[in-house]
Coordinates of C-alpha atoms in Angstrom, one line a residue:
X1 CA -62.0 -87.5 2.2
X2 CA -59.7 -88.7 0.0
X3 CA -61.1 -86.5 -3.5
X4 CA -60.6 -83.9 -0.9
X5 CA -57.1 -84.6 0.3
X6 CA -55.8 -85.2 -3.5
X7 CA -57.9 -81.9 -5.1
X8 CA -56.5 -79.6 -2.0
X9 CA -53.3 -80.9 -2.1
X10 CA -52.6 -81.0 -5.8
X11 CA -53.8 -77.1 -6.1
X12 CA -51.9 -76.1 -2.9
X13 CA -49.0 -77.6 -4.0
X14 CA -49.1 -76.5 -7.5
X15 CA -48.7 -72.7 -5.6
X16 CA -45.9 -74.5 -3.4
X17 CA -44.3 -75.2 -7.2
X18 CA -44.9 -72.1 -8.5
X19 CA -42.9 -70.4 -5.4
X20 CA -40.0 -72.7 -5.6
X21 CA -39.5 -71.9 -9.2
X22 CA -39.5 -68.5 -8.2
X23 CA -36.7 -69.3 -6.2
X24 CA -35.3 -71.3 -9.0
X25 CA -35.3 -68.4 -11.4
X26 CA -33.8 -65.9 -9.5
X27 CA -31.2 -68.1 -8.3
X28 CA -30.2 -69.1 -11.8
X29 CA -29.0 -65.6 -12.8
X30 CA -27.3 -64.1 -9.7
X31 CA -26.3 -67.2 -7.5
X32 CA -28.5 -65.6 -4.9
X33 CA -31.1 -67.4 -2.8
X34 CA -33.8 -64.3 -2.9
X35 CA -36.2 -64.5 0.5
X36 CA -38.6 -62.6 -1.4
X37 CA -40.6 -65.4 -3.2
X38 CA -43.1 -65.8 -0.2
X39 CA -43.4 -61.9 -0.3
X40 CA -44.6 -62.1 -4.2
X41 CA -46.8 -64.7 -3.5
X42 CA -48.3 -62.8 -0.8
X43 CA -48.4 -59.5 -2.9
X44 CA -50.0 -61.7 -5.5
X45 CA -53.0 -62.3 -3.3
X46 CA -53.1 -58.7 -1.9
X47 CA -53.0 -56.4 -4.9
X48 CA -55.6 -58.6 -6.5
X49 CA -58.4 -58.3 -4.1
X50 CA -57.2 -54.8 -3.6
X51 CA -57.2 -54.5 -7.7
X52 CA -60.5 -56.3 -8.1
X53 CA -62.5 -56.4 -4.9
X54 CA -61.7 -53.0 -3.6
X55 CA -61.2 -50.6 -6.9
X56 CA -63.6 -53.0 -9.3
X57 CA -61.4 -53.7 -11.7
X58 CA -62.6 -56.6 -14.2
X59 CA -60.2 -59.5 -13.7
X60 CA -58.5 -59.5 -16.5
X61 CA -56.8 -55.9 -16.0
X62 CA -56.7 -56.8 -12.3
X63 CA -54.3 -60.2 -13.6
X64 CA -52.7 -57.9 -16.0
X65 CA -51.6 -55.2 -13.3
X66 CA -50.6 -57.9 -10.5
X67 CA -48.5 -59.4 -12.7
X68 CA -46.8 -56.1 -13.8
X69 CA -46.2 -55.1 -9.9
X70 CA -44.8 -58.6 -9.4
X71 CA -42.3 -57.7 -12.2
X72 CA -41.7 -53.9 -11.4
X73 CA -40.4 -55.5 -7.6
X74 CA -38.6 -58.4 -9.3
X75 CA -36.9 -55.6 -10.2
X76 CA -36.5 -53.4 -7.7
X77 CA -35.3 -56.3 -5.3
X78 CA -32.2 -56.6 -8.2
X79 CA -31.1 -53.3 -7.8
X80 CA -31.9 -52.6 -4.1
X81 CA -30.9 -56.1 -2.4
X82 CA -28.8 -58.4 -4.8
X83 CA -26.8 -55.7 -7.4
X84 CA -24.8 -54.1 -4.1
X85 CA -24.6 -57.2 -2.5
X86 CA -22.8 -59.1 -5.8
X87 CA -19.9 -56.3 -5.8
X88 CA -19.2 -57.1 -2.4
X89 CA -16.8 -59.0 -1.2
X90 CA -19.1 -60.7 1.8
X91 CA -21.5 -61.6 -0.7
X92 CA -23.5 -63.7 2.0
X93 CA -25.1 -60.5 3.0
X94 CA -27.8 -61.3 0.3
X95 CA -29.7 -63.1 3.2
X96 CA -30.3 -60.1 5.1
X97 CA -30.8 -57.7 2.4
X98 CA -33.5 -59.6 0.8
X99 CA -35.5 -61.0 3.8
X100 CA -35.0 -57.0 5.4
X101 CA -36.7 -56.1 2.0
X102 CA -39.2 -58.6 2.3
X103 CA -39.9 -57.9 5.6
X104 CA -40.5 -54.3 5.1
X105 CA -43.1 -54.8 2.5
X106 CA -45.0 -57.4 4.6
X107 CA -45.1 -54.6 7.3
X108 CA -46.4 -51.8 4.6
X109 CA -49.2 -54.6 3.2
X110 CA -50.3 -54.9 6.9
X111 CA -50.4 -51.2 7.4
X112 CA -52.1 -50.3 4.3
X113 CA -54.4 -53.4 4.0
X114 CA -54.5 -54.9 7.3
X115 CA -53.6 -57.6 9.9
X116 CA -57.1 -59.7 8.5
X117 CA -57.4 -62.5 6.1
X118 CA -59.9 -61.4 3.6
X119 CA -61.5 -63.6 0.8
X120 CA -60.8 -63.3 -2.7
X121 CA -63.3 -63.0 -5.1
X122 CA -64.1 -65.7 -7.5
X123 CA -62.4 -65.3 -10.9
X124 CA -64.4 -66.6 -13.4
X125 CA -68.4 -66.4 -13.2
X126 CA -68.9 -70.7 -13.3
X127 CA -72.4 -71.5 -12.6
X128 CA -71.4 -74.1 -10.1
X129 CA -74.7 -76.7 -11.2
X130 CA -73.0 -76.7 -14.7
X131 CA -70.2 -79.1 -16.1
X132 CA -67.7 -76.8 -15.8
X133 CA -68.6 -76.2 -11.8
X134 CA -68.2 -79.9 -10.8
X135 CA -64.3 -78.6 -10.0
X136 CA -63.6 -75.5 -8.2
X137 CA -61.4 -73.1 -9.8
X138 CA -59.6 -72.2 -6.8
X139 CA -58.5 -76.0 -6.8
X140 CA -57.8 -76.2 -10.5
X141 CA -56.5 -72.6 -11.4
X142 CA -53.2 -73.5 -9.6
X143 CA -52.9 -76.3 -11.3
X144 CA -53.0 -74.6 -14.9
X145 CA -51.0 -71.7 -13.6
X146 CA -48.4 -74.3 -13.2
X147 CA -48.5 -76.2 -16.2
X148 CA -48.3 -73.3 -18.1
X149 CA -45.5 -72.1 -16.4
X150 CA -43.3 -74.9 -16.5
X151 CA -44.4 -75.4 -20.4
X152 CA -43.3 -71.6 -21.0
X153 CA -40.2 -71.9 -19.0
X154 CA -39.2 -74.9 -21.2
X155 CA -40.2 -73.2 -24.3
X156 CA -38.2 -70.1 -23.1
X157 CA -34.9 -72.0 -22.5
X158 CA -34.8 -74.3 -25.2
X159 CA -36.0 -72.1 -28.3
X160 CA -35.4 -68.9 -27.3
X161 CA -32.2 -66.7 -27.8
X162 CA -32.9 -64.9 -24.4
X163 CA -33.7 -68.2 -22.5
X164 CA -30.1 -70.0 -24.0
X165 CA -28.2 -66.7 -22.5
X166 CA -29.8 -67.1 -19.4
X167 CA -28.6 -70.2 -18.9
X168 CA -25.0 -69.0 -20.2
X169 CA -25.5 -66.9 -17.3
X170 CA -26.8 -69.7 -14.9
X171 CA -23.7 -72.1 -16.5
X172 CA -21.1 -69.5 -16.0
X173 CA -21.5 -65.7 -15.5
X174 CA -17.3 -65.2 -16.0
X175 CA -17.9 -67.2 -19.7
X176 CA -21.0 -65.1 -20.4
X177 CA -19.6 -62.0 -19.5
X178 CA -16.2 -63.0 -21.9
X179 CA -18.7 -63.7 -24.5
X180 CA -20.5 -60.5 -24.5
X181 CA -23.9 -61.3 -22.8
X182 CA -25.1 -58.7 -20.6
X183 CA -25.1 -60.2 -17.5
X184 CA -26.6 -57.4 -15.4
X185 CA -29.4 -57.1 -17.9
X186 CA -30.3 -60.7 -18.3
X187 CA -29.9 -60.5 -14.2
X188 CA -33.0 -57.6 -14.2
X189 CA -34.6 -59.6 -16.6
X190 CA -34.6 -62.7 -14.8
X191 CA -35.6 -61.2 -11.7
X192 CA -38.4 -59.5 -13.4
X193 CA -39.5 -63.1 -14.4
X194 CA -39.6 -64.5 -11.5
X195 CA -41.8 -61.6 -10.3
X196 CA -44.2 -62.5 -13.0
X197 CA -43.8 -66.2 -11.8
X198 CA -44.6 -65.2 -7.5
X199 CA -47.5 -63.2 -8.1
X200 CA -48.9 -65.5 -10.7
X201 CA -48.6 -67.8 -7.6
X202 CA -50.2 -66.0 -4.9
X203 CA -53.1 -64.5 -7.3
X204 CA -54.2 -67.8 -8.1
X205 CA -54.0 -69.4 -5.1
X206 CA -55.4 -66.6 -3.0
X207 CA -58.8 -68.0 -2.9
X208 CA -57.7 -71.2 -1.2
X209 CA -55.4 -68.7 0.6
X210 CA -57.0 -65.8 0.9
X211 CA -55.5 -62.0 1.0
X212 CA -53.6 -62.4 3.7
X213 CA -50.1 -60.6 4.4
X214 CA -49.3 -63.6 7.2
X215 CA -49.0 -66.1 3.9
X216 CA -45.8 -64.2 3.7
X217 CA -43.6 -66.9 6.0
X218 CA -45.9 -69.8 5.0
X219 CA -45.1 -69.6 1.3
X220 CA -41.6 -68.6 1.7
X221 CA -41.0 -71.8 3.7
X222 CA -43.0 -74.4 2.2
X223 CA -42.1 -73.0 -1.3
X224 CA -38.6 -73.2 -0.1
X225 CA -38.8 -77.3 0.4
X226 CA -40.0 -78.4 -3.0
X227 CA -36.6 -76.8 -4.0
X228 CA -34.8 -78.7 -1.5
X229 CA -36.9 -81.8 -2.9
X230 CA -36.3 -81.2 -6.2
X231 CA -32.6 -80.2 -6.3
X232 CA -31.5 -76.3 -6.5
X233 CA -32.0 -75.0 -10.0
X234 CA -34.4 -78.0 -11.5
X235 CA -37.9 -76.6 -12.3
X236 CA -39.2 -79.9 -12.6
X237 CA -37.8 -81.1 -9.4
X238 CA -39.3 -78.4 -8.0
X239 CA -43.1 -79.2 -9.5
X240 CA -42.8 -83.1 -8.7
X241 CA -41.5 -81.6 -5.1
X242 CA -44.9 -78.9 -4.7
X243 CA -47.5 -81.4 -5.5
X244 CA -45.9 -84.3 -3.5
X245 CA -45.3 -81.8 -0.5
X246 CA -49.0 -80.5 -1.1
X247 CA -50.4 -83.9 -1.0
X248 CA -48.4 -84.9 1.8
X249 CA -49.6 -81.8 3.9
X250 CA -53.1 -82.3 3.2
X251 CA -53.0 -86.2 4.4
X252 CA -51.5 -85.2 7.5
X253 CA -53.9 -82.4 8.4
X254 CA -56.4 -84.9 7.8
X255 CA -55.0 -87.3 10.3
X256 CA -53.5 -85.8 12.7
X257 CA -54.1 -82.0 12.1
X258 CA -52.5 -79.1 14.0
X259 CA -48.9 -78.6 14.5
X260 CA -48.5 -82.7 14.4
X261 CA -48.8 -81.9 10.6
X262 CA -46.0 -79.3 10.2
X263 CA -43.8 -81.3 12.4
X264 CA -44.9 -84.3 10.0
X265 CA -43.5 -81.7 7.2
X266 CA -40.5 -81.3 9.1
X267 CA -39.8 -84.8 9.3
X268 CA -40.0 -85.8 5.9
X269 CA -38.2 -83.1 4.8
X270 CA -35.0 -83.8 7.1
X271 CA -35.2 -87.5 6.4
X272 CA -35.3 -86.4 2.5
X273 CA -32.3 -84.4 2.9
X274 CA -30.1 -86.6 4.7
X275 CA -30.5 -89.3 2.5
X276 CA -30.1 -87.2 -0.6
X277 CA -28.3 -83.5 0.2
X278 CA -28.7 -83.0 -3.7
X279 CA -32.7 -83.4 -3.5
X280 CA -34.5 -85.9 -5.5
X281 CA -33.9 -84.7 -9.0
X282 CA -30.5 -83.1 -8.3
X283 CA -27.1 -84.3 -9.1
X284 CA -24.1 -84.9 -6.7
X285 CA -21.9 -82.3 -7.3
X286 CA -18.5 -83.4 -8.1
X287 CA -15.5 -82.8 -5.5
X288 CA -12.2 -82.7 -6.0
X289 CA -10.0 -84.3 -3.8

């Protein structure tokens, strides 16, 4: 029970991870909390059975294109939901502009694919009696996704041009702007990342998941609390958060299963935030009185 609890948990929450960064990112460069995350991690499930199972696609073009959609809407949500929203003056109205949009394209994946969960198929041919089958992929290919992530997100920021201007951006978007930087560039560009970063989410996780447009909600709220662990903006907060929320979910379906283990979720969650507003790895900000 327990291999069980800690290899389930540790791949669910590494998809937990890879949706709060994808909160993360897009919040960095617009100072808008996008409610699409949980739709790209849905998508990311969707358009690769669709891509694989359905049109036969090999699974490397099938990863290739998913990952392309994901940034073609990271997009798309820029210009359509946060872009209008950040020239007006009631610049709250990001809530419902992104959750409408997200909405809408849960609705057109359950028209077009359906109201069933469907399995995913299997993305790399492991004879399971061999070495290299003693771990499921669906429990370890999370887990790399996210490593691999984080790594390239550091390796972005701290040694890339591109990376230090969008955290110019993230810093101080008036600055930025004074200095030249393209704000509403590096703004399409982050969005596009985070894109990439959702649907890398949901595609790996989708055979523990499956291809289901109901993950929709689920990851938009359970990728939402390793943020709120981890402290708004921290990547790292936001992995230690995933994989200790994972772990934690897992242990509580296993002992008291059912709703008891949201409301378990719930609990800890509200307990974490009272005691710390900021989230574990987060700072207090600074008032001035």
């Amino acid at each position: 029970m327990l291999q069980s609890i800690i290899s389930y948990g540790l791949a669910v929450g590494a998809v937990y991870a890879l949706i709060g960064i994808t909160y993360n990112v897009m919040f960095s460069a617009s100072r808008v909390f996008s409610f699409t995350a949980g739709m790209l991690g849905m998508l990311g499930g969707v358009l690769g059975a669709l891509f694989i199972d359905k049109l036969g696609m090999n699974a490397i073009l099938g990863f290739v294109l998913v990952l392309a959609c994901g940034a073609l809407l990271g997009v798309v949500t820029e210009i359509l939901t946060v872009r209008p929203v950040l020239k007006s003056i009631e610049q709250h109205l990001y809530v419902l502009s992104t959750l409408a949009f997200a909405l809408m394209v849960q609705q057109v994946a359950a028209i077009e694919w359906g109201t069933d969960a469907q399995p995913f198929p299997a993305l790399i041919p492991i004879d399971p009696n061999s070495i290299w089958g003693i771990v499921d992929q669906k429990f370890w290919l999370p887990l790399l996704a996210c490593i691999v992530t984080i790594v390239g997100l550091e390796f972005l920021y701290r040694r890339t041009l591109i990376g230090r201007a969008f955290l110019a951006i993230a810093e101080d978007s008036y600055a930025a702007r004074a200095l030249g930087l393209p704000e509403t560039g590096l703004r399409m560009a982050s969005f596009a990342l985070a894109g990439v970063i959702g649907t890398l989410a949901g595609f790996t996780g989708a055979m523990m998941l499956l291809a289901y447009f109901g993950n929709q909600p689920i990851l938009s709220f359970y990728g939402f609390v390793p943020v709120a662990l981890g402290g708004m903006g921290s990547n790292r907060g936001a992995v230690v958060g995933g994989l200790a929320l994972g772990i934690f979910q897992q242990a509580a379906n296993f002992l008291v299963g059912g709703i008891f283990a949201a409301v378990a979720v719930f609990a800890v969650f509200i307990v974490v935030l009272l005691l710390r507003p900021e989230g574990l790895a987060g700072a207090a900000a600074a008032r001035r009185v």
